[in-house]
Short mmCIF file of C-alpha atoms in Angstrom, two decimals:
data_model
loop_
_atom_site.label_atom_id
_atom_site.label_comp_id
_atom_site.label_asym_id
_atom_site.label_seq_id
_atom_site.Cartn_x
_atom_site.Cartn_y
_atom_site.Cartn_z
CA MET A 24 50.80 97.08 16.08
CA LEU A 25 52.00 96.45 12.52
CA PRO A 26 52.83 92.87 11.51
CA PRO A 27 56.55 92.08 11.84
CA ALA A 28 56.85 91.45 8.12
CA PHE A 29 55.94 95.13 7.54
CA VAL A 30 58.62 96.58 9.85
CA HIS A 31 61.86 97.96 8.37
CA GLY A 32 64.95 96.27 9.61
CA ASP A 33 66.65 99.62 10.28
CA ASN A 34 63.58 101.90 10.37
CA ALA A 35 65.33 103.90 7.72
CA GLY A 36 62.23 105.77 6.54
CA MET A 37 61.28 106.98 10.00
CA ASP A 38 64.83 107.79 11.09
CA ASP A 39 65.54 109.76 7.93
CA ALA A 40 62.34 111.74 8.34
CA ALA A 41 63.13 112.52 11.95
CA GLY A 42 66.77 113.38 11.11
CA ASP A 43 65.66 115.75 8.38
CA GLY A 44 63.24 117.47 10.78
CA VAL A 45 60.19 116.61 8.70
CA GLU A 46 57.11 117.18 10.88
CA HIS A 47 54.72 114.92 8.91
CA ALA A 48 56.16 111.47 9.65
CA ALA A 49 53.97 109.93 6.94
CA GLY A 50 55.57 112.16 4.39
CA VAL A 51 58.19 111.93 1.73
CA GLY A 52 60.09 108.83 2.78
CA GLU A 53 56.98 106.66 3.22
CA LEU A 54 55.12 107.85 0.17
CA ALA A 55 58.18 107.32 -1.95
CA ALA A 56 58.27 103.70 -0.80
CA ALA A 57 54.59 103.08 -1.54
CA PRO A 58 55.06 102.60 -5.33
CA GLU A 59 57.57 99.84 -4.67
CA SER A 60 55.11 98.01 -2.40
CA ALA A 61 52.30 98.32 -4.91
CA ALA A 62 54.43 97.25 -7.85
CA ALA A 63 55.56 94.17 -5.93
CA LEU A 64 51.94 93.09 -5.41
CA LEU A 65 50.73 93.67 -9.00
CA PRO A 66 51.68 90.16 -10.19
CA ARG A 67 49.43 88.68 -7.49
CA VAL A 68 46.29 90.59 -8.47
CA ALA A 69 44.62 87.57 -10.09
CA GLU A 70 45.24 85.50 -6.96
CA MET A 71 43.80 88.20 -4.72
CA ALA A 72 40.71 88.59 -6.93
CA ALA A 73 39.94 84.86 -6.94
CA GLU A 74 40.34 84.58 -3.18
CA THR A 75 38.22 87.68 -2.57
CA VAL A 76 35.36 86.34 -4.68
CA ALA A 77 35.63 82.97 -2.94
CA ARG A 78 35.34 84.75 0.40
CA LEU A 79 32.35 86.74 -0.85
CA THR A 80 30.42 83.66 -1.97
CA ALA A 81 31.21 81.90 1.30
CA ASP A 82 30.23 84.78 3.58
CA ILE A 83 27.41 86.55 1.71
CA PRO A 84 24.35 84.52 0.57
CA ALA A 85 23.37 87.15 -2.02
CA TYR A 86 26.41 86.32 -4.13
CA ARG A 87 25.62 82.61 -4.10
CA LEU A 88 22.38 83.41 -5.92
CA LEU A 89 24.23 84.87 -8.91
CA PRO A 90 24.64 82.65 -11.98
CA ASP A 91 27.98 80.91 -12.49
CA SER A 92 28.68 83.09 -15.53
CA VAL A 93 28.68 86.15 -13.27
CA LEU A 94 30.51 84.57 -10.33
CA GLY A 95 33.28 82.91 -12.32
CA GLY A 96 33.44 85.49 -15.06
CA ASP A 97 32.33 89.09 -14.54
CA LEU A 98 32.74 89.26 -10.78
CA VAL A 99 36.27 87.84 -10.73
CA ALA A 100 37.32 89.95 -13.72
CA ASN A 101 35.84 93.11 -12.18
CA THR A 102 37.48 92.49 -8.82
CA GLU A 103 40.81 91.86 -10.53
CA ALA A 104 40.47 95.08 -12.52
CA VAL A 105 39.73 97.12 -9.38
CA LEU A 106 42.73 95.66 -7.53
CA LYS A 107 44.93 96.27 -10.54
CA LEU A 108 43.73 99.86 -10.74
CA PHE A 109 44.59 100.40 -7.09
CA PHE A 110 48.09 98.99 -7.29
CA THR A 111 48.76 100.74 -10.59
CA THR A 112 47.76 104.17 -9.31
CA VAL A 113 49.76 103.71 -6.10
CA ALA A 114 52.78 102.51 -8.06
CA GLU A 115 52.52 105.57 -10.29
CA GLY A 116 51.96 107.87 -7.32
CA ARG A 117 48.67 109.34 -8.48
CA ALA A 118 44.94 109.21 -7.83
CA PRO A 119 42.63 107.27 -10.19
CA THR A 120 41.13 109.36 -12.96
CA GLY A 121 37.41 109.69 -13.59
CA ALA A 122 37.75 107.58 -16.73
CA GLU A 123 39.47 104.81 -14.77
CA LEU A 124 36.76 104.82 -12.11
CA ALA A 125 33.94 104.70 -14.67
CA ALA A 126 34.13 100.91 -15.06
CA PRO A 127 34.07 100.03 -11.32
CA ILE A 128 31.20 102.46 -10.82
CA ALA A 129 29.26 100.89 -13.71
CA TRP A 130 29.86 97.42 -12.28
CA GLY A 131 28.33 98.53 -8.98
CA ALA A 132 25.22 99.67 -10.85
CA GLU A 133 25.06 96.31 -12.63
CA ARG A 134 24.88 94.55 -9.27
CA ALA A 135 21.75 96.58 -8.54
CA ARG A 136 20.13 95.05 -11.60
CA ASP A 137 21.33 91.62 -10.44
CA GLY A 138 19.44 92.18 -7.18
CA VAL A 139 22.55 92.15 -4.98
CA PRO A 140 22.03 94.33 -1.86
CA LEU A 141 24.15 97.45 -1.59
CA GLU A 142 25.93 96.28 1.56
CA ALA A 143 26.97 93.12 -0.30
CA VAL A 144 28.23 95.17 -3.24
CA LEU A 145 30.38 97.37 -1.01
CA ARG A 146 31.68 94.42 1.00
CA VAL A 147 33.96 93.36 -1.86
CA TYR A 148 36.16 96.43 -1.37
CA PRO A 149 37.21 95.95 2.28
CA LEU A 150 37.54 92.21 1.66
CA GLY A 151 39.85 92.85 -1.29
CA ALA A 152 41.82 95.37 0.74
CA ARG A 153 42.17 92.95 3.62
CA ARG A 154 43.40 90.21 1.31
CA ALA A 155 45.93 92.58 -0.23
CA TRP A 156 47.19 93.43 3.23
CA GLU A 157 47.43 89.74 4.23
CA LEU A 158 49.35 88.77 1.10
CA ALA A 159 51.68 91.70 1.45
CA ALA A 160 52.39 90.77 5.07
CA ALA A 161 52.98 87.12 4.26
CA GLY A 162 55.13 87.73 1.18
CA PRO A 163 58.74 86.54 0.93
CA GLU A 164 59.96 90.12 0.66
CA PRO A 165 59.00 92.60 3.40
CA VAL A 166 56.96 95.56 2.24
CA ALA A 167 59.12 98.65 2.06
CA ASP A 168 56.61 100.88 3.83
CA PRO A 169 53.37 99.41 5.19
CA TYR A 170 52.08 102.78 6.40
CA ALA A 171 52.22 104.27 2.93
CA LEU A 172 50.56 101.20 1.44
CA VAL A 173 47.70 101.27 3.94
CA THR A 174 47.31 105.04 3.54
CA GLY A 175 47.02 104.61 -0.22
CA LEU A 176 44.61 101.71 0.24
CA LEU A 177 42.30 103.72 2.50
CA ALA A 178 42.46 106.73 0.18
CA PHE A 179 41.51 104.52 -2.77
CA LEU A 180 38.57 102.99 -0.86
CA GLY A 181 37.44 106.44 0.18
CA GLU A 182 37.49 107.53 -3.45
CA VAL A 183 35.79 104.51 -5.00
CA MET A 184 33.22 103.26 -2.47
CA PRO A 185 31.09 106.46 -2.22
CA LYS A 186 30.92 106.71 -6.01
CA VAL A 187 29.93 103.05 -6.35
CA ALA A 188 27.24 103.50 -3.67
CA GLU A 189 25.93 106.61 -5.41
CA ALA A 190 25.74 104.82 -8.77
CA TYR A 191 24.05 101.79 -7.17
CA LEU A 192 21.42 103.92 -5.44
CA ARG A 193 20.77 105.87 -8.62
CA GLU A 194 20.32 102.65 -10.55
CA GLN A 195 18.10 101.23 -7.81
CA ALA A 196 15.94 104.35 -7.89
CA ASP A 197 15.62 103.98 -11.66
CA LEU A 198 14.66 100.33 -11.26
CA ASP A 199 12.09 101.18 -8.59
CA TRP A 200 10.66 103.90 -10.80
CA GLU A 201 10.48 101.50 -13.76
CA GLN A 202 8.78 98.83 -11.68
CA ARG A 203 6.37 101.38 -10.24
CA GLU A 204 5.52 102.74 -13.68
CA HIS A 205 5.07 99.24 -15.06
CA GLY A 206 2.70 98.41 -12.23
CA ARG A 207 0.81 101.67 -12.68
CA ASN A 208 0.48 101.13 -16.43
CA LEU A 209 -0.71 97.55 -16.00
CA ALA A 210 -3.19 98.62 -13.34
CA GLY A 211 -4.53 101.33 -15.64
CA VAL A 212 -4.95 98.87 -18.52
CA LEU A 213 -6.75 96.30 -16.37
CA LEU A 214 -8.98 98.89 -14.69
CA ALA A 215 -9.97 100.15 -18.15
CA GLY A 216 -11.03 96.62 -19.10
CA ARG A 217 -8.40 96.21 -21.80
CA PRO A 218 -6.19 93.14 -22.39
CA ALA A 219 -2.93 93.46 -20.48
CA ARG A 220 -1.03 90.24 -21.10
CA ARG A 221 1.14 91.59 -23.90
CA ALA A 222 2.07 94.62 -21.83
CA ALA A 223 2.90 92.34 -18.90
CA GLU A 224 5.16 90.20 -21.09
CA ARG A 225 6.89 93.33 -22.35
CA TYR A 226 7.55 94.40 -18.76
CA GLY A 227 8.59 90.93 -17.69
CA ARG A 228 5.66 90.69 -15.27
CA THR A 229 3.28 87.81 -14.60
CA LEU A 230 -0.39 88.63 -14.06
CA ALA A 231 -2.61 86.74 -11.64
CA GLU A 232 -5.87 85.26 -12.87
CA ARG A 233 -7.88 86.77 -10.02
CA TYR A 234 -7.48 90.07 -8.21
CA GLU A 235 -8.97 91.79 -5.25
CA VAL A 236 -9.57 95.40 -6.22
CA VAL A 237 -8.91 97.67 -3.24
CA VAL A 238 -10.00 101.30 -3.50
CA LEU A 239 -8.52 103.39 -0.70
CA ARG A 240 -8.74 106.90 0.60
CA LEU A 241 -5.83 108.42 2.46
CA PRO A 242 -6.72 109.99 5.80
CA GLU A 243 -6.86 113.74 6.07
CA ALA A 244 -3.52 114.95 7.34
CA PRO A 245 -2.05 118.40 7.94
CA GLY A 246 0.84 119.84 6.00
CA GLY A 247 2.90 117.38 4.03
CA ALA A 248 1.72 114.28 5.90
CA THR A 249 -0.26 113.10 2.88
CA ASN A 250 2.91 113.03 0.81
CA ARG A 251 4.64 111.04 3.53
CA ILE A 252 1.80 108.52 3.52
CA LEU A 253 2.08 108.16 -0.24
CA ARG A 254 5.82 107.65 0.01
CA ALA A 255 5.28 104.98 2.66
CA LEU A 256 2.75 103.19 0.48
CA ARG A 257 4.96 103.31 -2.60
CA SER A 258 7.98 102.17 -0.64
CA GLU A 259 6.07 99.15 0.64
CA LEU A 260 4.67 98.37 -2.79
CA ASP A 261 8.16 98.55 -4.31
CA GLY A 262 8.89 95.42 -2.30
CA ASN A 263 5.67 93.78 -3.49
CA PRO A 264 5.79 94.10 -7.28
CA GLU A 265 2.99 91.55 -7.71
CA VAL A 266 0.58 94.17 -6.31
CA LEU A 267 -0.38 96.60 -9.08
CA ALA A 268 -1.13 100.12 -7.91
CA THR A 269 -2.16 103.48 -9.23
CA PHE A 270 -2.58 106.65 -7.16
CA LYS A 271 -4.29 109.92 -7.87
CA GLY A 272 -4.86 112.78 -5.48
CA GLU A 273 -5.60 111.45 -2.01
CA GLY A 274 -6.65 108.00 -3.07
CA GLY A 275 -5.58 105.02 -5.07
CA VAL A 276 -6.48 101.60 -6.39
CA LEU A 277 -4.56 98.41 -5.62
CA LEU A 278 -4.89 95.16 -7.53
CA VAL A 279 -3.92 92.44 -5.08
CA PRO A 280 -3.39 89.00 -6.63
CA LEU A 281 -5.50 86.15 -5.26
CA ALA A 282 -4.97 82.42 -5.40
CA PRO A 283 -6.82 80.64 -8.23
CA SER A 284 -10.29 79.33 -7.49
CA GLY A 285 -10.24 75.87 -5.97
CA PRO A 286 -12.63 73.00 -6.61
CA SER A 287 -14.82 74.13 -3.75
CA GLY A 288 -15.02 77.69 -4.98
CA PRO A 289 -12.91 80.80 -4.85
CA SER A 290 -10.56 81.16 -1.98
CA GLY A 291 -11.17 84.09 0.30
CA PRO A 292 -9.29 87.30 -0.29
CA PRO A 293 -6.23 87.91 1.80
CA GLY A 294 -7.49 91.37 2.76
CA PRO A 295 -4.56 93.79 2.42
CA PHE A 296 -6.16 96.22 4.82
CA ALA A 297 -8.03 93.59 6.79
CA GLN A 298 -9.05 94.87 10.19
CA ALA A 299 -12.07 94.32 12.35
CA THR A 300 -14.82 95.65 10.09
CA PRO A 301 -17.71 97.46 11.75
CA SER A 302 -21.03 95.81 11.04
CA VAL A 303 -24.54 97.25 10.85
CA GLN A 304 -25.74 98.19 14.33
CA SER A 305 -28.22 95.83 15.88
CA THR A 306 -31.12 96.69 18.13
CA PRO A 307 -30.81 97.48 21.84
CA SER A 308 -32.08 94.06 22.93
CA ALA A 309 -29.85 92.15 20.53
CA PRO A 310 -26.45 93.87 20.32
CA SER A 311 -24.28 92.75 17.49
CA ALA A 312 -21.32 90.46 18.20
CA PRO A 313 -17.88 91.88 17.48
CA SER A 314 -16.81 91.21 13.94
CA VAL A 315 -13.97 88.72 13.53
CA PRO A 316 -10.79 90.30 12.13
CA ARG A 317 -9.62 88.90 8.86
CA ALA A 318 -6.04 87.69 8.98
CA PRO A 319 -3.94 89.87 6.68
CA ASP A 320 -0.88 88.45 4.99
CA GLY A 321 2.62 89.64 5.83
CA ALA A 322 2.76 92.22 3.07
CA THR A 323 -0.48 93.78 4.28
CA ARG A 324 0.69 93.96 7.85
CA ARG A 325 3.88 95.67 6.74
CA LEU A 326 1.94 98.10 4.59
CA LEU A 327 -0.39 98.99 7.47
CA ALA A 328 2.59 99.41 9.80
CA ARG A 329 4.22 101.82 7.36
CA LEU A 330 1.00 103.81 7.09
CA ASP A 331 0.65 103.96 10.86
CA THR A 332 4.25 105.12 11.18
CA ALA A 333 3.89 107.74 8.46
CA ALA A 334 0.66 109.38 9.62
CA GLU A 335 -0.49 107.69 12.85
CA LEU A 336 -3.81 107.34 11.05
CA ARG A 337 -5.57 104.56 9.17
CA CYS A 338 -6.90 104.55 5.65
CA THR A 339 -10.49 103.85 4.74
CA ALA A 340 -10.65 101.22 2.03
CA ALA A 341 -13.17 99.04 0.24
CA ALA A 342 -12.55 95.86 -1.72
CA ALA A 343 -14.25 93.63 -4.23
CA VAL A 344 -13.06 90.43 -5.90
CA ALA A 345 -12.62 90.16 -9.66
CA GLU A 346 -12.74 86.50 -10.74
CA ASP A 347 -11.09 87.34 -14.07
CA HIS A 348 -9.50 90.31 -15.78
CA GLY A 349 -12.74 91.28 -17.48
CA SER A 350 -14.42 91.67 -14.09
CA ILE A 351 -11.89 94.17 -12.75
CA PRO A 352 -13.78 97.34 -13.86
CA ARG A 353 -16.97 96.03 -12.24
CA ALA A 354 -15.08 95.20 -9.04
CA GLN A 355 -13.59 98.68 -8.98
CA ALA A 356 -17.02 100.26 -9.40
CA GLU A 357 -18.41 98.12 -6.57
CA ALA A 358 -15.51 98.91 -4.25
CA SER A 359 -15.78 102.62 -5.07
CA GLU A 360 -19.49 102.62 -4.20
CA VAL A 361 -18.87 100.78 -0.94
CA LEU A 362 -16.07 103.20 -0.02
CA ALA A 363 -18.26 106.22 -0.74
CA LEU A 364 -21.08 104.68 1.29
CA ALA A 365 -18.81 103.99 4.26
CA GLU A 366 -17.58 107.59 4.20
CA ASP A 367 -21.10 109.00 3.80
CA LEU A 368 -22.26 106.94 6.76
CA GLY A 369 -19.40 108.24 8.86
CA ARG A 370 -17.94 104.79 9.42
CA PRO A 371 -14.51 104.61 11.06
CA PRO A 372 -11.39 103.86 9.01
CA GLY A 373 -10.93 100.23 8.02
CA LEU A 374 -11.67 97.78 5.25
CA TYR A 375 -15.22 97.36 3.97
CA ARG A 376 -16.76 94.95 1.51
CA LEU A 377 -20.26 94.87 0.12
CA ALA A 378 -21.30 92.24 2.65
CA ASP A 379 -20.36 94.59 5.48
CA LEU A 380 -22.74 97.30 4.24
CA ALA A 381 -25.28 95.21 2.31
CA VAL A 382 -28.32 96.57 4.16
CA GLU A 383 -27.21 100.17 3.85
CA TYR A 384 -26.27 99.57 0.21
CA GLN A 385 -29.84 98.54 -0.56
CA LEU A 386 -31.37 101.34 1.49
CA VAL A 387 -29.58 104.06 -0.45
CA ARG A 388 -30.73 102.78 -3.85
CA PRO A 389 -33.12 105.37 -5.36
CA GLY A 390 -36.75 104.24 -5.34
CA PRO A 391 -40.07 104.50 -3.55
CA ALA A 392 -38.89 102.44 -0.56
CA ARG A 393 -35.98 104.78 0.11
CA ASP A 394 -38.21 107.83 -0.27
CA ALA A 395 -40.78 106.40 2.16
CA LEU A 396 -38.10 105.70 4.74
CA ALA A 397 -36.59 109.15 4.32
CA ARG A 398 -39.96 110.76 4.99
CA VAL A 399 -40.02 109.16 8.44
CA LEU A 400 -37.44 111.71 9.55
CA ALA A 401 -38.96 114.63 7.64
CA PRO A 402 -40.45 116.02 10.90
CA LEU A 403 -36.88 116.47 12.16
CA ASP A 404 -35.97 118.85 9.32
CA GLY A 405 -34.68 122.06 10.78
CA GLN A 406 -33.62 120.35 14.01
CA PRO A 407 -30.11 119.08 13.25
CA HIS A 408 -29.42 118.41 16.94
CA LEU A 409 -32.09 115.69 16.90
CA ILE A 410 -30.64 114.13 13.74
CA ALA A 411 -27.18 114.20 15.35
CA THR A 412 -28.59 112.65 18.52
CA LEU A 413 -30.18 109.78 16.60
CA ARG A 414 -27.00 109.18 14.61
CA GLU A 415 -24.76 109.09 17.69
CA PHE A 416 -27.21 106.91 19.62
CA ILE A 417 -27.19 104.34 16.82
CA ALA A 418 -23.41 104.59 16.37
CA ALA A 419 -22.96 103.96 20.11
CA GLY A 420 -24.87 100.70 19.87
CA TYR A 421 -27.91 102.26 21.55
CA ARG A 422 -25.94 102.79 24.76
CA ARG A 423 -26.99 106.02 26.43
CA ALA A 424 -23.78 106.74 28.32
CA GLU A 425 -21.56 106.45 25.23
CA ALA A 426 -23.95 108.46 23.08
CA ALA A 427 -24.20 111.24 25.67
CA GLU A 428 -20.41 111.37 25.92
CA ALA A 429 -20.03 111.58 22.13
CA LEU A 430 -22.57 114.41 22.04
CA THR A 431 -21.02 116.07 25.11
CA VAL A 432 -24.41 116.36 26.76
CA HIS A 433 -25.89 115.10 30.03
CA ARG A 434 -27.70 111.77 29.94
CA ASN A 435 -30.94 113.51 30.90
CA THR A 436 -30.55 115.76 27.85
CA LEU A 437 -30.07 112.67 25.69
CA THR A 438 -33.20 111.08 27.16
CA TYR A 439 -35.20 114.26 26.49
CA ARG A 440 -34.04 114.37 22.86
CA LEU A 441 -34.87 110.70 22.28
CA GLY A 442 -38.35 111.47 23.61
CA ARG A 443 -38.70 114.32 21.15
CA ILE A 444 -37.69 112.00 18.30
CA ARG A 445 -40.33 109.45 19.37
CA LEU A 446 -42.96 112.18 19.59
CA LEU A 447 -42.20 113.66 16.17
CA THR A 448 -41.62 110.45 14.18
CA GLY A 449 -43.83 107.98 15.97
CA HIS A 450 -40.89 105.55 16.45
CA ASP A 451 -39.06 104.84 19.70
CA ALA A 452 -35.26 104.55 19.32
CA THR A 453 -35.08 102.58 22.59
CA ASP A 454 -37.47 99.90 21.34
CA PRO A 455 -36.05 97.08 19.14
CA ALA A 456 -38.60 97.48 16.35
CA GLY A 457 -38.50 101.28 16.45
CA ALA A 458 -34.69 101.26 16.55
CA ARG A 459 -34.49 99.16 13.39
CA HIS A 460 -36.92 101.42 11.59
CA LEU A 461 -35.15 104.61 12.64
CA ALA A 462 -31.72 103.23 11.69
CA ALA A 463 -32.99 102.39 8.20
CA ALA A 464 -34.73 105.75 7.95
CA LEU A 465 -31.55 107.59 8.93
CA THR A 466 -29.57 105.86 6.16
CA ALA A 467 -32.26 106.61 3.56
CA TYR A 468 -32.63 110.18 4.83
CA GLY A 469 -28.90 110.86 4.45
CA ALA A 470 -28.82 109.36 0.95
CA ALA A 471 -31.84 111.36 -0.16
CA ARG A 472 -30.29 114.59 1.11
CA ARG A 473 -26.99 113.87 -0.63
CA THR A 474 -28.68 113.21 -3.97
CA GLY A 475 -31.20 116.00 -3.65
CA GLY A 476 -34.09 113.59 -3.30
#
């Protein structure tokens, strides 16, 4: 029901329309009265603008974060100009022109640069409309035709709000792209070992003293899933501008800031992809204890969640700490080696550091020790099923049932193959000492084959 103050004393507009046989009741009589209503409210535009902004700052925290110069100056002036534009166009019986809408649209884009959320930017329009309605209803003179005024108000909002939202989103996309490019450029400079502080100052960014360099490989995914994973990563990183990132192909490098070193030594890395990291398999008689998951920070958890949602797969990543900017290239090289080693060893997705693969890292170094270990499995050349059996048996923690299931063979077949391995190599995979020797030999054998040794 319309407020009493908006009702005609004699319903002249409606009666005339009905008497004239006009089918569209919201037609000529009402629209003709709308300019009078709008013109009557024009002198109160400043009052409406001030009260609208006061309501905004009271109801929406984002506006309270703006500086006083914006709240008391630009925001009030902009709101007043929008209200004035509305009442002027209604009073003149026309729609706003593109030139007249240019300023409100530009102001919406400015709020994007101020960091005001889009929903807060758009909220000013219904609040202003509501206040206009309230003042019109409470005025000393009844509004000639409330229906026409409200129709004009809704039409104006429908014209302005989508354009403001479009401009805001376009500006936000530009800002995200700028931030992303700044981060990529800074990451590239630091990874190349060049000074980056001047570039950071130019971009308005603050660099950390220490970084954890994370080299990651995206999981294999069919179709366009890889692109979706990249979009998920970039979207998460847009909300974490302190993390510098660069991507190429199906991988990337992240520079995750770390807290400064304390008096007792460097603080541990937060581990952006921290999960339970698989450790080197122990012997049958002394199974390894489960590794303790590192506690990721909130940003890392969100990033992993976005990756899981995008691809339902996990990345394989490796990390190394750079204690200063000059150490970043070395940390990247170390992380890249560890990542390649984890992939070559067939390790499951997760985060790896040098400590997780220290034994394997040493075993794959070229030299006489690696060559001697590789020769232990030379008798198995030409029998890939025995190599696969040894690899799965070790990967299963020397548990026969799990290894047989992974190989899709009967347990008796697995036992026969393990016997053949013992006969040909002289080492028993079910014996603690033999198991250690064969595990080391398998790592060296794989490395030698990959490098042509």
